[in-house]
């Protein structure tokens, strides 16, 4: 089990949610053995399986190899990922998005408009993202080339996520395969407004 530490995955996972992570979904590595000790696997993944684009993944932060992060796999090895005018582009093509709802949230920044959109990633997986509109720091980025053995991760709360769009010295950067802990499978308990224990 893992607890969601921040709002970076809203509207799909809320801060404080309890989730179950399958530590062997992508094979065995020094971070996904599920044992209290690290097995001598080196930097390799045994019986490895690649995550799919759109999977929600727990991984060790590359810059310290200790902190657990949870984000969505957006870029696979060989991909080019870029944000242009608040829209995700993968391999030079804009990702289809459709507005689902618009509203207002009142958070630490005060009341502000929020839009939920449904994105259809290459391969057909559909996800819901949350956005606070254009003009955010991460709404226009350079092209990120995803090298072999690495993944590009993004939060679903696009304007409130430190993810692969932020270089490894201050953010996440590109995530090596061996840092994958596992795939988020089940929400055991959610703090979503209106959620019930039953």
Short mmCIF file of N, CA, C and O in Angstrom, two decimals, residues 18-116:
data_model
loop_
_atom_site.label_atom_id
_atom_site.label_comp_id
_atom_site.label_asym_id
_atom_site.label_seq_id
_atom_site.Cartn_x
_atom_site.Cartn_y
_atom_site.Cartn_z
N UNK A 18 -5.34 6.16 -0.30
CA UNK A 18 -4.58 4.93 -0.09
C UNK A 18 -4.73 4.06 -1.33
O UNK A 18 -5.86 3.78 -1.75
N UNK A 19 -3.61 3.65 -1.90
CA UNK A 19 -3.66 2.83 -3.11
C UNK A 19 -2.83 1.56 -2.92
O UNK A 19 -1.94 1.50 -2.07
N UNK A 20 -3.16 0.55 -3.71
CA UNK A 20 -2.38 -0.69 -3.74
C UNK A 20 -1.54 -0.67 -5.00
O UNK A 20 -2.05 -0.41 -6.10
N UNK A 21 -0.24 -0.96 -4.83
CA UNK A 21 0.70 -0.96 -5.95
C UNK A 21 1.23 -2.37 -6.15
O UNK A 21 1.70 -3.00 -5.21
N UNK A 22 1.14 -2.85 -7.38
CA UNK A 22 1.71 -4.15 -7.72
C UNK A 22 3.20 -3.97 -7.99
O UNK A 22 3.59 -3.42 -9.02
N UNK A 23 4.03 -4.42 -7.04
CA UNK A 23 5.47 -4.19 -7.16
C UNK A 23 6.13 -5.07 -8.21
O UNK A 23 7.26 -4.83 -8.57
N UNK A 24 5.43 -6.06 -8.70
CA UNK A 24 6.05 -6.95 -9.69
C UNK A 24 5.44 -6.80 -11.07
O UNK A 24 5.68 -7.60 -11.96
N UNK A 25 4.63 -5.77 -11.27
CA UNK A 25 3.98 -5.58 -12.56
C UNK A 25 4.99 -5.42 -13.69
O UNK A 25 4.72 -5.80 -14.82
N UNK A 26 6.16 -4.86 -13.38
CA UNK A 26 7.17 -4.62 -14.41
C UNK A 26 8.41 -5.48 -14.18
O UNK A 26 9.49 -5.17 -14.67
N UNK A 27 8.27 -6.55 -13.43
CA UNK A 27 9.41 -7.41 -13.14
C UNK A 27 10.05 -7.03 -11.82
O UNK A 27 9.54 -6.21 -11.06
N UNK A 28 11.18 -7.64 -11.53
CA UNK A 28 11.88 -7.44 -10.26
C UNK A 28 13.08 -6.52 -10.46
O UNK A 28 13.85 -6.68 -11.40
N UNK A 29 13.24 -5.56 -9.55
CA UNK A 29 14.44 -4.72 -9.54
C UNK A 29 14.81 -4.49 -8.09
O UNK A 29 14.12 -4.93 -7.18
N UNK A 30 15.88 -3.76 -7.87
CA UNK A 30 16.30 -3.50 -6.49
C UNK A 30 15.26 -2.70 -5.73
O UNK A 30 15.26 -2.69 -4.51
N UNK A 31 14.33 -2.01 -6.43
CA UNK A 31 13.30 -1.22 -5.76
C UNK A 31 11.94 -1.91 -5.72
O UNK A 31 11.05 -1.46 -5.03
N UNK A 32 11.76 -2.97 -6.47
CA UNK A 32 10.44 -3.59 -6.54
C UNK A 32 10.42 -5.02 -6.03
O UNK A 32 9.50 -5.76 -6.34
N UNK A 33 11.39 -5.41 -5.25
CA UNK A 33 11.42 -6.80 -4.79
C UNK A 33 10.32 -7.11 -3.80
O UNK A 33 9.93 -8.25 -3.64
N UNK A 34 9.79 -6.07 -3.12
CA UNK A 34 8.76 -6.29 -2.12
C UNK A 34 9.31 -6.84 -0.82
O UNK A 34 8.57 -7.17 0.09
N UNK A 35 10.61 -6.95 -0.73
CA UNK A 35 11.25 -7.45 0.47
C UNK A 35 11.87 -6.28 1.23
O UNK A 35 12.19 -5.26 0.65
N UNK A 36 12.05 -6.42 2.54
CA UNK A 36 12.64 -5.32 3.31
C UNK A 36 14.12 -5.10 3.03
O UNK A 36 14.71 -4.15 3.51
N UNK A 37 14.73 -5.98 2.25
CA UNK A 37 16.13 -5.82 1.88
C UNK A 37 16.23 -5.73 0.37
O UNK A 37 15.35 -6.19 -0.35
N UNK A 38 17.29 -5.12 -0.11
CA UNK A 38 17.52 -5.06 -1.55
C UNK A 38 18.26 -6.30 -1.99
O UNK A 38 19.32 -6.64 -1.45
N UNK A 39 17.71 -6.99 -2.97
CA UNK A 39 18.39 -8.16 -3.53
C UNK A 39 19.55 -7.69 -4.40
O UNK A 39 19.51 -6.60 -4.97
N UNK A 40 20.59 -8.49 -4.54
CA UNK A 40 21.75 -8.08 -5.36
C UNK A 40 21.46 -8.21 -6.85
O UNK A 40 22.04 -9.03 -7.54
N UNK A 41 20.54 -7.38 -7.35
CA UNK A 41 20.16 -7.45 -8.76
C UNK A 41 20.94 -6.47 -9.61
O UNK A 41 20.80 -6.45 -10.82
N UNK A 42 21.75 -5.62 -8.97
CA UNK A 42 22.48 -4.61 -9.73
C UNK A 42 21.51 -3.61 -10.33
O UNK A 42 20.50 -3.27 -9.74
N UNK A 43 21.82 -3.13 -11.51
CA UNK A 43 20.97 -2.13 -12.16
C UNK A 43 19.96 -2.76 -13.10
O UNK A 43 19.21 -2.07 -13.78
N UNK A 44 19.90 -4.09 -13.14
CA UNK A 44 19.03 -4.76 -14.09
C UNK A 44 17.67 -5.05 -13.49
O UNK A 44 17.48 -5.09 -12.28
N UNK A 45 16.70 -5.27 -14.37
CA UNK A 45 15.35 -5.68 -14.00
C UNK A 45 15.20 -7.12 -14.49
O UNK A 45 15.43 -7.41 -15.65
N UNK A 46 14.79 -8.01 -13.58
CA UNK A 46 14.64 -9.42 -13.91
C UNK A 46 13.18 -9.68 -14.27
O UNK A 46 12.27 -9.21 -13.58
N UNK A 47 12.96 -10.45 -15.32
CA UNK A 47 11.61 -10.72 -15.84
C UNK A 47 10.89 -9.41 -16.13
O UNK A 47 9.70 -9.26 -15.85
N UNK A 48 11.64 -8.45 -16.64
CA UNK A 48 11.10 -7.11 -16.84
C UNK A 48 10.04 -7.05 -17.92
O UNK A 48 10.11 -7.74 -18.93
N UNK A 49 9.06 -6.23 -17.66
CA UNK A 49 8.02 -5.90 -18.63
C UNK A 49 7.92 -4.38 -18.65
O UNK A 49 7.90 -3.74 -17.60
N UNK A 50 7.82 -3.81 -19.83
CA UNK A 50 7.77 -2.36 -19.95
C UNK A 50 6.38 -1.84 -19.55
O UNK A 50 5.37 -2.48 -19.84
N UNK A 51 6.34 -0.69 -18.87
CA UNK A 51 5.03 -0.09 -18.60
C UNK A 51 4.39 0.39 -19.89
O UNK A 51 5.07 0.65 -20.88
N UNK A 52 3.09 0.48 -19.87
CA UNK A 52 2.35 1.02 -21.01
C UNK A 52 2.17 2.52 -20.84
O UNK A 52 2.10 3.02 -19.72
N UNK A 53 2.07 3.21 -21.96
CA UNK A 53 1.77 4.63 -21.90
C UNK A 53 0.42 4.80 -21.21
O UNK A 53 -0.56 4.13 -21.53
N UNK A 54 0.39 5.68 -20.22
CA UNK A 54 -0.84 5.90 -19.48
C UNK A 54 -0.90 5.21 -18.13
O UNK A 54 -1.75 5.52 -17.31
N UNK A 55 0.01 4.25 -17.88
CA UNK A 55 0.05 3.60 -16.56
C UNK A 55 0.38 4.62 -15.48
O UNK A 55 1.19 5.53 -15.69
N UNK A 56 -0.22 4.45 -14.31
CA UNK A 56 0.15 5.23 -13.14
C UNK A 56 1.17 4.41 -12.37
O UNK A 56 0.90 3.26 -12.01
N UNK A 57 2.36 5.00 -12.15
CA UNK A 57 3.51 4.25 -11.66
C UNK A 57 4.11 4.91 -10.42
O UNK A 57 4.23 6.13 -10.36
N UNK A 58 4.47 4.08 -9.44
CA UNK A 58 5.28 4.54 -8.31
C UNK A 58 6.74 4.27 -8.68
O UNK A 58 7.07 3.20 -9.20
N UNK A 59 7.60 5.26 -8.43
CA UNK A 59 9.02 5.12 -8.76
C UNK A 59 9.86 5.85 -7.72
O UNK A 59 9.36 6.72 -6.99
N UNK A 60 11.12 5.48 -7.66
CA UNK A 60 12.07 6.19 -6.81
C UNK A 60 12.58 7.41 -7.56
O UNK A 60 12.97 7.33 -8.73
N UNK A 61 12.59 8.55 -6.87
CA UNK A 61 13.08 9.79 -7.46
C UNK A 61 14.53 9.60 -7.89
O UNK A 61 15.38 9.23 -7.08
N UNK A 62 14.84 9.82 -9.17
CA UNK A 62 16.20 9.53 -9.65
C UNK A 62 17.32 10.26 -8.91
O UNK A 62 18.41 9.71 -8.75
N UNK A 63 17.08 11.49 -8.44
CA UNK A 63 18.17 12.24 -7.84
C UNK A 63 18.56 11.76 -6.44
O UNK A 63 19.62 12.11 -5.94
N UNK A 64 17.68 10.98 -5.77
CA UNK A 64 18.08 10.49 -4.44
C UNK A 64 17.85 8.99 -4.25
O UNK A 64 18.33 8.42 -3.27
N UNK A 65 17.12 8.34 -5.16
CA UNK A 65 16.86 6.89 -5.09
C UNK A 65 16.20 6.46 -3.79
O UNK A 65 16.25 5.29 -3.42
N UNK A 66 15.56 7.39 -3.07
CA UNK A 66 14.90 7.05 -1.80
C UNK A 66 13.44 7.48 -1.78
O UNK A 66 12.60 6.77 -1.25
N UNK A 67 13.15 8.65 -2.34
CA UNK A 67 11.81 9.22 -2.25
C UNK A 67 10.88 8.56 -3.26
O UNK A 67 11.21 8.46 -4.44
N UNK A 68 9.70 8.11 -2.79
CA UNK A 68 8.70 7.54 -3.68
C UNK A 68 7.89 8.66 -4.32
O UNK A 68 7.41 9.56 -3.64
N UNK A 69 7.73 8.58 -5.63
CA UNK A 69 6.89 9.50 -6.39
C UNK A 69 5.84 8.67 -7.12
O UNK A 69 6.07 7.49 -7.40
N UNK A 70 4.72 9.30 -7.46
CA UNK A 70 3.71 8.64 -8.28
C UNK A 70 3.30 9.60 -9.39
O UNK A 70 2.94 10.75 -9.13
N UNK A 71 3.40 9.12 -10.62
CA UNK A 71 3.05 9.92 -11.80
C UNK A 71 2.53 8.97 -12.87
O UNK A 71 2.54 7.76 -12.71
N UNK A 72 2.14 9.55 -14.00
CA UNK A 72 1.65 8.76 -15.12
C UNK A 72 2.73 8.68 -16.20
O UNK A 72 3.40 9.67 -16.49
N UNK A 73 2.90 7.50 -16.80
CA UNK A 73 3.85 7.31 -17.90
C UNK A 73 3.26 7.99 -19.14
O UNK A 73 2.20 7.61 -19.62
N UNK A 74 3.97 9.00 -19.64
CA UNK A 74 3.53 9.73 -20.83
C UNK A 74 4.46 9.43 -22.01
O UNK A 74 4.00 9.21 -23.12
N UNK A 75 5.77 9.41 -21.76
CA UNK A 75 6.74 9.18 -22.83
C UNK A 75 7.47 7.86 -22.64
O UNK A 75 7.97 7.57 -21.56
N UNK A 76 7.54 7.08 -23.71
CA UNK A 76 8.25 5.80 -23.72
C UNK A 76 9.62 5.99 -24.36
O UNK A 76 9.87 7.00 -25.02
N UNK A 77 10.52 5.02 -24.19
CA UNK A 77 11.83 5.14 -24.83
C UNK A 77 11.71 5.42 -26.33
O UNK A 77 10.93 4.76 -27.03
N UNK A 78 12.46 6.41 -26.79
CA UNK A 78 12.42 6.80 -28.20
C UNK A 78 11.45 7.92 -28.52
O UNK A 78 11.49 8.48 -29.62
N UNK A 79 10.57 8.26 -27.58
CA UNK A 79 9.58 9.31 -27.81
C UNK A 79 10.19 10.71 -27.70
O UNK A 79 11.20 10.91 -27.03
N UNK A 80 9.50 11.66 -28.32
CA UNK A 80 9.76 13.08 -28.12
C UNK A 80 8.50 13.67 -27.47
O UNK A 80 7.40 13.47 -27.99
N UNK A 81 8.68 14.35 -26.35
CA UNK A 81 7.55 14.90 -25.60
C UNK A 81 7.76 16.40 -25.46
O UNK A 81 8.86 16.86 -25.17
N UNK A 82 6.68 17.17 -25.65
CA UNK A 82 6.76 18.62 -25.53
C UNK A 82 5.39 19.18 -25.18
O UNK A 82 4.35 18.64 -25.60
N UNK A 83 5.38 20.24 -24.39
CA UNK A 83 4.17 21.03 -24.16
C UNK A 83 4.27 22.28 -25.02
O UNK A 83 5.28 23.00 -24.98
N UNK A 84 3.23 22.53 -25.82
CA UNK A 84 3.17 23.73 -26.66
C UNK A 84 1.84 24.41 -26.39
O UNK A 84 0.78 23.81 -26.63
N UNK A 85 1.88 25.64 -25.90
CA UNK A 85 0.67 26.42 -25.63
C UNK A 85 -0.33 25.62 -24.81
O UNK A 85 -1.51 25.55 -25.14
N UNK A 86 0.18 24.98 -23.75
CA UNK A 86 -0.67 24.27 -22.79
C UNK A 86 -1.26 22.97 -23.34
O UNK A 86 -2.25 22.47 -22.84
N UNK A 87 -0.67 22.43 -24.40
CA UNK A 87 -1.16 21.19 -24.99
C UNK A 87 -0.01 20.21 -25.14
O UNK A 87 1.07 20.55 -25.63
N UNK A 88 -0.26 18.97 -24.72
CA UNK A 88 0.73 17.91 -24.81
C UNK A 88 0.93 17.46 -26.25
O UNK A 88 -0.05 17.24 -26.97
N UNK A 89 2.20 17.36 -26.65
CA UNK A 89 2.56 16.82 -27.97
C UNK A 89 3.48 15.62 -27.76
O UNK A 89 4.43 15.70 -26.96
N UNK A 90 3.19 14.53 -28.45
CA UNK A 90 4.04 13.35 -28.40
C UNK A 90 4.45 13.02 -29.83
O UNK A 90 3.59 12.88 -30.72
N UNK A 91 5.76 12.94 -30.05
CA UNK A 91 6.33 12.66 -31.36
C UNK A 91 5.81 13.64 -32.42
O UNK A 91 5.47 13.25 -33.55
N UNK A 92 5.76 14.92 -32.04
CA UNK A 92 5.39 15.97 -32.97
C UNK A 92 3.90 16.13 -33.21
O UNK A 92 3.50 17.03 -33.95
N UNK A 93 3.08 15.29 -32.61
CA UNK A 93 1.63 15.35 -32.82
C UNK A 93 0.92 15.81 -31.55
O UNK A 93 1.21 15.30 -30.46
N UNK A 94 -0.03 16.74 -31.66
CA UNK A 94 -0.79 17.14 -30.48
C UNK A 94 -1.68 15.99 -30.01
O UNK A 94 -2.26 15.28 -30.83
N UNK A 95 -1.76 15.84 -28.70
CA UNK A 95 -2.62 14.81 -28.12
C UNK A 95 -4.04 15.36 -28.10
O UNK A 95 -4.29 16.49 -27.67
N UNK A 96 -4.97 14.56 -28.58
CA UNK A 96 -6.38 14.98 -28.61
C UNK A 96 -6.88 15.22 -27.19
O UNK A 96 -6.69 14.38 -26.31
N UNK A 97 -7.52 16.37 -26.97
CA UNK A 97 -8.13 16.62 -25.66
C UNK A 97 -9.49 17.27 -25.85
O UNK A 97 -9.73 18.01 -26.79
N UNK A 98 -10.41 16.93 -24.94
CA UNK A 98 -11.77 17.42 -24.98
C UNK A 98 -12.14 17.92 -23.58
O UNK A 98 -11.87 17.23 -22.59
N UNK A 99 -12.72 19.10 -23.48
CA UNK A 99 -13.13 19.63 -22.19
C UNK A 99 -14.29 18.81 -21.65
O UNK A 99 -15.29 18.57 -22.35
N UNK A 100 -14.14 18.36 -20.39
CA UNK A 100 -15.17 17.57 -19.72
C UNK A 100 -15.99 18.46 -18.80
O UNK A 100 -17.21 18.39 -18.76
N UNK A 101 -15.30 19.32 -18.04
CA UNK A 101 -16.01 20.22 -17.12
C UNK A 101 -15.14 21.43 -16.81
O UNK A 101 -13.92 21.38 -16.95
N UNK A 102 -15.80 22.50 -16.40
CA UNK A 102 -15.11 23.69 -15.96
C UNK A 102 -15.73 24.13 -14.65
O UNK A 102 -16.93 23.97 -14.43
N UNK A 103 -14.90 24.63 -13.76
CA UNK A 103 -15.40 25.04 -12.45
C UNK A 103 -14.41 25.95 -11.77
O UNK A 103 -13.60 26.62 -12.42
N UNK A 104 -14.46 25.93 -10.45
CA UNK A 104 -13.57 26.77 -9.66
C UNK A 104 -13.14 25.98 -8.44
O UNK A 104 -13.91 25.23 -7.86
N UNK A 105 -11.86 26.13 -8.08
CA UNK A 105 -11.35 25.52 -6.85
C UNK A 105 -10.86 26.64 -5.94
O UNK A 105 -10.41 27.68 -6.41
N UNK A 106 -10.94 26.38 -4.66
CA UNK A 106 -10.43 27.33 -3.68
C UNK A 106 -9.33 26.62 -2.91
O UNK A 106 -9.60 25.75 -2.08
N UNK A 107 -8.08 26.95 -3.26
CA UNK A 107 -6.94 26.29 -2.63
C UNK A 107 -6.04 27.34 -1.99
O UNK A 107 -6.46 28.47 -1.77
N UNK A 108 -4.80 27.00 -1.75
CA UNK A 108 -3.88 27.93 -1.09
C UNK A 108 -3.64 29.19 -1.91
O UNK A 108 -3.18 30.19 -1.39
N UNK A 109 -3.94 29.14 -3.21
CA UNK A 109 -3.78 30.31 -4.08
C UNK A 109 -5.05 31.13 -4.16
O UNK A 109 -5.13 32.10 -4.90
N UNK A 110 -6.09 30.73 -3.43
CA UNK A 110 -7.38 31.41 -3.49
C UNK A 110 -8.27 30.78 -4.54
O UNK A 110 -7.92 29.76 -5.13
N UNK A 111 -9.42 31.39 -4.81
CA UNK A 111 -10.31 30.84 -5.84
C UNK A 111 -9.71 31.04 -7.23
O UNK A 111 -9.20 32.11 -7.55
N UNK A 112 -9.78 29.99 -8.03
CA UNK A 112 -9.29 30.10 -9.41
C UNK A 112 -10.01 29.10 -10.29
O UNK A 112 -10.46 28.05 -9.82
N UNK A 113 -10.13 29.42 -11.59
CA UNK A 113 -10.85 28.53 -12.50
C UNK A 113 -10.04 27.26 -12.77
O UNK A 113 -8.81 27.28 -12.80
N UNK A 114 -10.75 26.15 -12.94
CA UNK A 114 -10.11 24.87 -13.24
C UNK A 114 -10.90 24.18 -14.33
O UNK A 114 -12.12 24.27 -14.39
N UNK A 115 -10.18 23.51 -15.22
CA UNK A 115 -10.79 22.77 -16.31
C UNK A 115 -10.34 21.32 -16.23
O UNK A 115 -9.16 21.04 -16.02
N UNK A 116 -11.28 20.40 -16.37
CA UNK A 116 -10.94 19.00 -16.50
C UNK A 116 -11.12 18.62 -17.97
O UNK A 116 -12.12 18.98 -18.59
#
